[in-house]
PDB file of C-alpha atoms and ligand atoms in Angstrom:
ATOM      1  CA  MET A   1    -161.594 134.896-100.007  1.00 47.00           C
ATOM      2  CA  PRO A   2    -162.279 131.468-101.170  1.00 51.00           C
ATOM      3  CA  ALA A   3    -165.426 129.666 -99.829  1.00 45.00           C
ATOM      4  CA  SER A   4    -163.116 126.665 -98.128  1.00 63.00           C
ATOM      5  CA  ALA A   5    -160.665 129.462 -96.896  1.00 78.00           C
ATOM      6  CA  ASN A   6    -158.163 128.619 -93.649  1.00 87.00           C
ATOM      7  CA  PRO A   7    -158.287 130.258 -90.684  1.00 92.00           C
ATOM      8  CA  VAL A   8    -154.604 130.976 -91.153  1.00 96.00           C
ATOM      9  CA  ARG A   9    -154.273 133.615 -94.444  1.00 96.00           C
ATOM     10  CA  ALA A  10    -149.954 133.195 -94.900  1.00 97.00           C
ATOM     11  CA  ALA A  11    -147.539 130.384 -94.375  1.00 98.00           C
ATOM     12  CA  VAL A  12    -143.679 132.052 -93.659  1.00 98.00           C
ATOM     13  CA  VAL A  13    -141.423 129.366 -94.668  1.00 98.00           C
ATOM     14  CA  ASP A  14    -137.743 128.576 -94.202  1.00 98.00           C
ATOM     15  CA  PHE A  15    -135.877 127.205 -96.725  1.00 98.00           C
ATOM     16  CA  ASP A  16    -132.184 125.561 -95.845  1.00 98.00           C
ATOM     17  CA  GLY A  17    -133.464 122.147 -93.878  1.00 98.00           C
ATOM     18  CA  THR A  18    -137.034 123.134 -94.372  1.00 98.00           C
ATOM     19  CA  ILE A  19    -138.012 123.424 -97.799  1.00 98.00           C
ATOM     20  CA  CYS A  20    -134.682 121.850 -98.799  1.00 98.00           C
ATOM     21  CA  GLU A  21    -133.693 118.685 -96.529  1.00 97.00           C
ATOM     22  CA  HIS A  22    -130.246 120.104 -96.774  1.00 97.00           C
ATOM     23  CA  ASP A  23    -128.820 123.081 -95.590  1.00 97.00           C
ATOM     24  CA  VAL A  24    -127.591 124.621 -98.990  1.00 98.00           C
ATOM     25  CA  SER A  25    -125.781 127.545 -97.528  1.00 97.00           C
ATOM     26  CA  GLU A  26    -123.794 125.065 -95.592  1.00 97.00           C
ATOM     27  CA  GLU A  27    -123.152 122.699 -98.604  1.00 98.00           C
ATOM     28  CA  ILE A  28    -122.007 125.598-100.761  1.00 98.00           C
ATOM     29  CA  LEU A  29    -119.754 127.025 -97.689  1.00 97.00           C
ATOM     30  CA  ARG A  30    -118.514 123.012 -97.224  1.00 97.00           C
ATOM     31  CA  ALA A  31    -117.203 122.994-100.890  1.00 98.00           C
ATOM     32  CA  PHE A  32    -116.343 126.336-101.545  1.00 96.00           C
ATOM     33  CA  ALA A  33    -114.972 128.335 -98.250  1.00 96.00           C
ATOM     34  CA  THR A  34    -112.057 127.337 -95.615  1.00 95.00           C
ATOM     35  CA  PRO A  35    -113.045 125.093 -92.524  1.00 96.00           C
ATOM     36  CA  GLU A  36    -113.345 128.278 -90.513  1.00 96.00           C
ATOM     37  CA  TRP A  37    -116.838 128.517 -91.413  1.00 97.00           C
ATOM     38  CA  MET A  38    -117.806 125.799 -89.027  1.00 96.00           C
ATOM     39  CA  ASP A  39    -116.138 127.757 -86.020  1.00 97.00           C
ATOM     40  CA  ILE A  40    -118.022 130.407 -87.345  1.00 97.00           C
ATOM     41  CA  ASP A  41    -121.454 128.660 -87.141  1.00 94.00           C
ATOM     42  CA  ILE A  42    -121.094 126.908 -84.046  1.00 95.00           C
ATOM     43  CA  ARG A  43    -120.473 131.022 -82.350  1.00 95.00           C
ATOM     44  CA  PHE A  44    -123.721 131.885 -83.788  1.00 91.00           C
ATOM     45  CA  GLN A  45    -125.477 128.288 -82.619  1.00 89.00           C
ATOM     46  CA  ARG A  46    -124.553 129.172 -79.269  1.00 92.00           C
ATOM     47  CA  GLY A  47    -126.193 132.813 -79.776  1.00 89.00           C
ATOM     48  CA  GLU A  48    -122.665 134.438 -79.324  1.00 94.00           C
ATOM     49  CA  ILE A  49    -123.187 136.317 -82.618  1.00 93.00           C
ATOM     50  CA  GLY A  50    -126.323 137.325 -84.506  1.00 91.00           C
ATOM     51  CA  SER A  51    -126.934 135.336 -87.922  1.00 92.00           C
ATOM     52  CA  ARG A  52    -125.750 138.400 -90.314  1.00 94.00           C
ATOM     53  CA  GLU A  53    -122.384 138.728 -88.706  1.00 95.00           C
ATOM     54  CA  CYS A  54    -122.457 134.703 -89.271  1.00 95.00           C
ATOM     55  CA  LEU A  55    -123.256 135.429 -92.523  1.00 94.00           C
ATOM     56  CA  ILE A  56    -121.052 138.005 -93.614  1.00 94.00           C
ATOM     57  CA  ARG A  57    -117.978 136.308 -92.051  1.00 95.00           C
ATOM     58  CA  GLN A  58    -118.519 133.124 -93.606  1.00 96.00           C
ATOM     59  CA  GLY A  59    -119.455 135.192 -97.067  1.00 94.00           C
ATOM     60  CA  ALA A  60    -115.894 136.251 -96.683  1.00 93.00           C
ATOM     61  CA  LEU A  61    -114.286 132.945 -96.700  1.00 95.00           C
ATOM     62  CA  LEU A  62    -116.180 131.704 -99.844  1.00 94.00           C
ATOM     63  CA  GLU A  63    -113.672 131.028-103.188  1.00 92.00           C
ATOM     64  CA  GLY A  64    -115.735 130.565-106.251  1.00 91.00           C
ATOM     65  CA  THR A  65    -117.987 132.246-108.590  1.00 92.00           C
ATOM     66  CA  ARG A  66    -121.392 132.411-108.325  1.00 94.00           C
ATOM     67  CA  ARG A  67    -122.468 130.110-111.582  1.00 95.00           C
ATOM     68  CA  ASP A  68    -120.300 127.513-109.972  1.00 95.00           C
ATOM     69  CA  MET A  69    -121.945 127.565-106.518  1.00 96.00           C
ATOM     70  CA  LEU A  70    -124.930 127.551-108.338  1.00 97.00           C
ATOM     71  CA  ARG A  71    -124.423 124.898-110.948  1.00 98.00           C
ATOM     72  CA  TYR A  72    -122.970 122.840-107.354  1.00 98.00           C
ATOM     73  CA  ALA A  73    -126.627 123.176-105.535  1.00 98.00           C
ATOM     74  CA  LEU A  74    -128.560 122.331-108.235  1.00 98.00           C
ATOM     75  CA  ASP A  75    -126.539 119.401-109.611  1.00 98.00           C
ATOM     76  CA  ARG A  76    -126.946 118.212-105.922  1.00 98.00           C
ATOM     77  CA  TYR A  77    -129.804 119.168-104.071  1.00 98.00           C
ATOM     78  CA  ALA A  78    -133.527 119.204-104.646  1.00 97.00           C
ATOM     79  CA  ILE A  79    -136.710 120.689-102.756  1.00 98.00           C
ATOM     80  CA  ASP A  80    -138.619 118.273-100.517  1.00 98.00           C
ATOM     81  CA  PRO A  81    -141.646 116.747-103.260  1.00 98.00           C
ATOM     82  CA  THR A  82    -144.158 117.607-100.848  1.00 98.00           C
ATOM     83  CA  PHE A  83    -143.296 121.513-100.949  1.00 98.00           C
ATOM     84  CA  ALA A  84    -145.213 121.833-104.439  1.00 98.00           C
ATOM     85  CA  PRO A  85    -148.366 120.339-103.577  1.00 98.00           C
ATOM     86  CA  PHE A  86    -148.426 122.036-100.563  1.00 98.00           C
ATOM     87  CA  VAL A  87    -147.964 125.478-102.350  1.00 98.00           C
ATOM     88  CA  ALA A  88    -150.778 124.471-104.802  1.00 97.00           C
ATOM     89  CA  TRP A  89    -153.418 123.287-101.780  1.00 96.00           C
ATOM     90  CA  ALA A  90    -152.695 126.460 -99.856  1.00 96.00           C
ATOM     91  CA  GLN A  91    -153.202 128.573-103.191  1.00 94.00           C
ATOM     92  CA  ASP A  92    -156.060 126.978-103.261  1.00 93.00           C
ATOM     93  CA  VAL A  93    -157.226 127.591-100.015  1.00 94.00           C
ATOM     94  CA  GLY A  94    -155.992 131.380 -99.654  1.00 93.00           C
ATOM     95  CA  ILE A  95    -152.830 130.937 -97.883  1.00 96.00           C
ATOM     96  CA  GLU A  96    -149.903 133.294 -99.253  1.00 97.00           C
ATOM     97  CA  VAL A  97    -147.064 131.164 -98.954  1.00 98.00           C
ATOM     98  CA  ALA A  98    -143.462 133.192 -98.632  1.00 98.00           C
ATOM     99  CA  VAL A  99    -140.127 131.986 -98.140  1.00 98.00           C
ATOM    100  CA  ALA A 100    -137.648 133.519 -95.382  1.00 98.00           C
ATOM    101  CA  SER A 101    -134.120 131.975 -95.757  1.00 98.00           C
ATOM    102  CA  ASP A 102    -131.208 133.984 -93.665  1.00 96.00           C
ATOM    103  CA  GLY A 103    -128.535 131.654 -96.127  1.00 96.00           C
ATOM    104  CA  LEU A 104    -127.227 132.772 -98.893  1.00 97.00           C
ATOM    105  CA  GLY A 105    -129.826 133.061-101.172  1.00 95.00           C
ATOM    106  CA  PHE A 106    -129.368 132.862-104.754  1.00 97.00           C
ATOM    107  CA  TYR A 107    -129.778 129.666-105.310  1.00 98.00           C
ATOM    108  CA  ILE A 108    -133.814 129.650-103.664  1.00 98.00           C
ATOM    109  CA  GLU A 109    -135.685 130.752-106.510  1.00 98.00           C
ATOM    110  CA  PRO A 110    -133.698 128.637-109.251  1.00 97.00           C
ATOM    111  CA  MET A 111    -134.283 125.577-107.028  1.00 98.00           C
ATOM    112  CA  LEU A 112    -137.784 126.705-106.807  1.00 98.00           C
ATOM    113  CA  ARG A 113    -137.857 126.791-110.684  1.00 97.00           C
ATOM    114  CA  SER A 114    -136.655 123.672-111.375  1.00 96.00           C
ATOM    115  CA  ALA A 115    -139.403 121.884-109.025  1.00 97.00           C
ATOM    116  CA  GLY A 116    -141.864 123.731-110.831  1.00 96.00           C
ATOM    117  CA  VAL A 117    -143.133 126.553-108.316  1.00 97.00           C
ATOM    118  CA  ALA A 118    -143.484 129.855-109.120  1.00 90.00           C
ATOM    119  CA  GLY A 119    -145.136 132.839-108.053  1.00 87.00           C
ATOM    120  CA  ILE A 120    -144.355 132.716-104.100  1.00 96.00           C
ATOM    121  CA  SER A 121    -142.716 135.754-102.428  1.00 97.00           C
ATOM    122  CA  ILE A 122    -139.063 135.008-101.229  1.00 98.00           C
ATOM    123  CA  LEU A 123    -137.206 137.046 -98.621  1.00 98.00           C
ATOM    124  CA  THR A 124    -134.002 136.341 -98.714  1.00 98.00           C
ATOM    125  CA  ASN A 125    -130.320 137.781 -98.330  1.00 97.00           C
ATOM    126  CA  GLU A 126    -128.588 139.097-101.478  1.00 96.00           C
ATOM    127  CA  VAL A 127    -125.148 138.397-102.403  1.00 94.00           C
ATOM    128  CA  THR A 128    -122.540 139.396-105.255  1.00 93.00           C
ATOM    129  CA  PHE A 129    -119.579 137.884-106.006  1.00 90.00           C
ATOM    130  CA  VAL A 130    -116.750 139.650-107.695  1.00 86.00           C
ATOM    131  CA  PRO A 131    -113.525 138.269-108.959  1.00 83.00           C
ATOM    132  CA  GLY A 132    -110.558 139.006-106.600  1.00 83.00           C
ATOM    133  CA  GLU A 133    -112.947 140.719-103.795  1.00 85.00           C
ATOM    134  CA  ARG A 134    -114.861 139.243-101.035  1.00 85.00           C
ATOM    135  CA  PRO A 135    -118.532 138.865-101.407  1.00 91.00           C
ATOM    136  CA  SER A 136    -120.991 141.716-100.811  1.00 92.00           C
ATOM    137  CA  PHE A 137    -124.163 141.478 -98.986  1.00 94.00           C
ATOM    138  CA  PHE A 138    -127.270 143.386 -99.732  1.00 96.00           C
ATOM    139  CA  LEU A 139    -130.039 142.841 -97.272  1.00 96.00           C
ATOM    140  CA  PRO A 140    -133.153 143.884 -98.614  1.00 97.00           C
ATOM    141  CA  ASN A 141    -135.366 142.064 -95.863  1.00 97.00           C
ATOM    142  CA  ALA A 142    -133.495 143.128 -92.759  1.00 96.00           C
ATOM    143  CA  HIS A 143    -135.352 144.775 -89.769  1.00 93.00           C
ATOM    144  CA  PRO A 144    -134.541 149.092 -90.258  1.00 91.00           C
ATOM    145  CA  VAL A 145    -133.152 148.945 -86.829  1.00 90.00           C
ATOM    146  CA  CYS A 146    -132.028 145.631 -85.106  1.00 90.00           C
ATOM    147  CA  VAL A 147    -129.006 144.382 -86.406  1.00 90.00           C
ATOM    148  CA  GLY A 148    -129.092 140.632 -85.331  1.00 91.00           C
ATOM    149  CA  CYS A 149    -129.927 138.838 -88.226  1.00 94.00           C
ATOM    150  CA  GLY A 150    -129.686 139.088 -92.283  1.00 95.00           C
ATOM    151  CA  THR A 151    -133.040 138.718 -93.207  1.00 97.00           C
ATOM    152  CA  CYS A 152    -135.947 139.737 -89.935  1.00 96.00           C
ATOM    153  CA  LYS A 153    -138.065 136.572 -90.094  1.00 97.00           C
ATOM    154  CA  MET A 154    -140.182 138.863 -87.179  1.00 94.00           C
ATOM    155  CA  GLN A 155    -141.033 141.195 -89.935  1.00 95.00           C
ATOM    156  CA  ALA A 156    -142.147 138.384 -92.492  1.00 97.00           C
ATOM    157  CA  VAL A 157    -144.536 136.999 -89.879  1.00 96.00           C
ATOM    158  CA  LEU A 158    -145.761 140.470 -88.526  1.00 94.00           C
ATOM    159  CA  SER A 159    -145.947 142.164 -91.997  1.00 96.00           C
ATOM    160  CA  ARG A 160    -147.805 139.538 -93.336  1.00 97.00           C
ATOM    161  CA  ARG A 161    -149.874 139.403 -89.866  1.00 94.00           C
ATOM    162  CA  ASP A 162    -150.739 142.869 -90.263  1.00 94.00           C
ATOM    163  CA  ARG A 163    -151.635 142.785 -94.177  1.00 97.00           C
ATOM    164  CA  LEU A 164    -153.452 139.273 -94.337  1.00 96.00           C
ATOM    165  CA  GLY A 165    -154.512 137.897 -90.561  1.00 95.00           C
ATOM    166  CA  PRO A 166    -152.764 134.587 -88.755  1.00 95.00           C
ATOM    167  CA  VAL A 167    -149.832 133.719 -90.231  1.00 96.00           C
ATOM    168  CA  ALA A 168    -147.951 129.697 -89.740  1.00 97.00           C
ATOM    169  CA  PHE A 169    -144.340 130.026 -89.438  1.00 98.00           C
ATOM    170  CA  VAL A 170    -142.568 126.462 -90.975  1.00 98.00           C
ATOM    171  CA  GLY A 171    -139.517 125.715 -90.104  1.00 98.00           C
ATOM    172  CA  GLU A 172    -136.308 123.725 -88.247  1.00 98.00           C
ATOM    173  CA  GLY A 173    -132.972 125.650 -87.406  1.00 95.00           C
ATOM    174  CA  HIS A 174    -131.684 128.589 -85.295  1.00 92.00           C
ATOM    175  CA  SER A 175    -132.625 131.139 -87.576  1.00 93.00           C
ATOM    176  CA  ASP A 176    -136.404 130.340 -87.353  1.00 96.00           C
ATOM    177  CA  ARG A 177    -136.402 131.045 -83.691  1.00 93.00           C
ATOM    178  CA  TYR A 178    -138.049 134.725 -84.289  1.00 93.00           C
ATOM    179  CA  GLY A 179    -140.302 133.557 -87.235  1.00 95.00           C
ATOM    180  CA  ALA A 180    -141.865 130.935 -84.425  1.00 94.00           C
ATOM    181  CA  LEU A 181    -141.997 133.468 -81.353  1.00 92.00           C
ATOM    182  CA  TYR A 182    -144.531 135.958 -83.074  1.00 92.00           C
ATOM    183  CA  ALA A 183    -146.081 133.380 -85.340  1.00 94.00           C
ATOM    184  CA  ASP A 184    -150.033 132.314 -84.513  1.00 93.00           C
ATOM    185  CA  VAL A 185    -149.060 128.568 -85.730  1.00 95.00           C
ATOM    186  CA  VAL A 186    -145.611 127.310 -85.688  1.00 95.00           C
ATOM    187  CA  PHE A 187    -144.526 123.634 -87.194  1.00 98.00           C
ATOM    188  CA  ALA A 188    -141.352 122.782 -85.797  1.00 98.00           C
ATOM    189  CA  LYS A 189    -138.831 119.859 -86.288  1.00 98.00           C
ATOM    190  CA  LYS A 190    -135.201 119.091 -85.667  1.00 98.00           C
ATOM    191  CA  HIS A 191    -132.741 122.164 -84.040  1.00 96.00           C
ATOM    192  CA  LEU A 192    -136.360 124.428 -83.537  1.00 97.00           C
ATOM    193  CA  VAL A 193    -138.064 121.885 -81.180  1.00 97.00           C
ATOM    194  CA  ASP A 194    -135.932 122.442 -78.381  1.00 96.00           C
ATOM    195  CA  ILE A 195    -135.720 126.347 -79.436  1.00 93.00           C
ATOM    196  CA  CYS A 196    -139.485 126.582 -79.057  1.00 92.00           C
ATOM    197  CA  ARG A 197    -139.378 124.003 -75.840  1.00 91.00           C
ATOM    198  CA  ALA A 198    -136.997 126.732 -74.100  1.00 89.00           C
ATOM    199  CA  ASP A 199    -139.172 129.761 -75.175  1.00 88.00           C
ATOM    200  CA  GLY A 200    -142.635 128.034 -74.276  1.00 86.00           C
ATOM    201  CA  VAL A 201    -143.698 128.464 -78.234  1.00 90.00           C
ATOM    202  CA  THR A 202    -146.409 125.854 -78.763  1.00 90.00           C
ATOM    203  CA  PHE A 203    -145.914 123.833 -82.001  1.00 93.00           C
ATOM    204  CA  HIS A 204    -147.017 120.942 -84.298  1.00 96.00           C
ATOM    205  CA  PRO A 205    -144.298 118.329 -85.339  1.00 98.00           C
ATOM    206  CA  TRP A 206    -143.870 117.908 -89.002  1.00 98.00           C
ATOM    207  CA  GLU A 207    -141.669 116.034 -91.429  1.00 98.00           C
ATOM    208  CA  THR A 208    -143.071 116.331 -94.679  1.00 98.00           C
ATOM    209  CA  PHE A 209    -145.328 119.498 -96.185  1.00 98.00           C
ATOM    210  CA  ASP A 210    -148.345 116.798 -96.037  1.00 98.00           C
ATOM    211  CA  ASP A 211    -148.120 117.113 -92.419  1.00 98.00           C
ATOM    212  CA  VAL A 212    -148.384 121.064 -92.697  1.00 98.00           C
ATOM    213  CA  ARG A 213    -151.279 120.840 -94.634  1.00 98.00           C
ATOM    214  CA  THR A 214    -152.801 118.146 -92.098  1.00 97.00           C
ATOM    215  CA  GLY A 215    -152.078 120.358 -89.233  1.00 96.00           C
ATOM    216  CA  LEU A 216    -153.484 123.456 -90.802  1.00 96.00           C
ATOM    217  CA  GLU A 217    -156.637 121.887 -92.352  1.00 95.00           C
ATOM    218  CA  SER A 218    -157.288 120.378 -88.681  1.00 93.00           C
ATOM    219  CA  LEU A 219    -157.353 123.967 -87.221  1.00 91.00           C
ATOM    220  CA  ASN A 220    -160.427 124.806 -85.069  1.00 80.00           C
ATOM    221  CA  GLY A 221    -161.327 128.552 -85.730  1.00 81.00           C
ATOM    222  CA  SER A 222    -158.653 130.924 -85.529  1.00 81.00           C
ATOM    223  CA  PRO A 223    -155.913 130.165 -83.934  1.00 81.00           C
ATOM    224  CA  GLU A 224    -155.097 132.881 -80.504  1.00 75.00           C
ATOM    225  CA  TRP A 225    -152.018 134.521 -80.836  1.00 71.00           C
ATOM    226  CA  THR A 226    -149.567 134.694 -77.957  1.00 68.00           C
ATOM    227  CA  GLY A 227    -146.443 136.645 -79.759  1.00 65.00           C
ATOM    228  CA  PRO A 228    -144.260 138.273 -77.446  1.00 65.00           C
ATOM    229  CA  GLU A 229    -144.295 142.278 -76.754  1.00 56.00           C
ATOM    230  CA  ARG A 230    -140.749 142.472 -78.604  1.00 49.00           C
ATOM    231  CA  CYS A 231    -138.220 140.436 -80.174  1.00 54.00           C
ATOM    232  CA  PRO A 232    -135.195 139.019 -77.928  1.00 56.00           C
ATOM    233  CA  GLY A 233    -132.878 139.534 -80.932  1.00 52.00           C
ATOM    234  CA  TRP A 234    -133.245 143.431 -80.055  1.00 48.00           C
ATOM    235  CA  LYS A 235    -130.794 142.799 -77.563  1.00 43.00           C
ATOM    236  CA  THR A 236    -127.937 141.691 -79.350  1.00 41.00           C
ATOM    237  CA  PRO A 237    -125.549 143.995 -80.047  1.00 38.00           C
TER     238      PRO A 237
HETATM  239 MG1   MG B   1    -133.020 126.407 -91.809  1.00 91.94          MG
END
């Protein structure tokens, strides 16, 4: 552990709307899917379906090749310019950074690479496009029992907590709820602010990763963990 080590040992970070200001999965759906994808999204945002069902039903509406969708994303969207310096700082002070994303996922590694970010874990869903067939999903980061989410952000946080120590979670949206519930330190913006308030989760507001770095640098000793007994997602059928 470096001499200047931060009390937080890992940071789990959402991608769409967080590392990238845009929700790239949504933009791909807007361009390559029929408009019903929005109705499915609203049902997810209302809590009527889990993110896993949302993803699979929206994915079935996509028409196009992975290559065209990736080109579309890379030509139009870039990651937040403050993320690469944040990762470099985090690595210097011994914070392991992981991306946890419950979207289409395939564009994350190429977008990070094009911004010079490498060597961090990416936990997301895997989608395969076969011409003439519905896309198929493989969910290597799903919870072994709970079927609510595609990628379990609770598990992403808790596995790092067990292995490394206190975990920070950085996010902005509905799919970040359970990551925030279980993290030691939460950075929230946009929808996640209201969700944290409703769940009674203390959070730091943030706009850029410079704010996240400042917030982590200003921690006084180890944060106190207040995670709940069990993820409310377990109630999702
Ligand atoms: Mg997001």
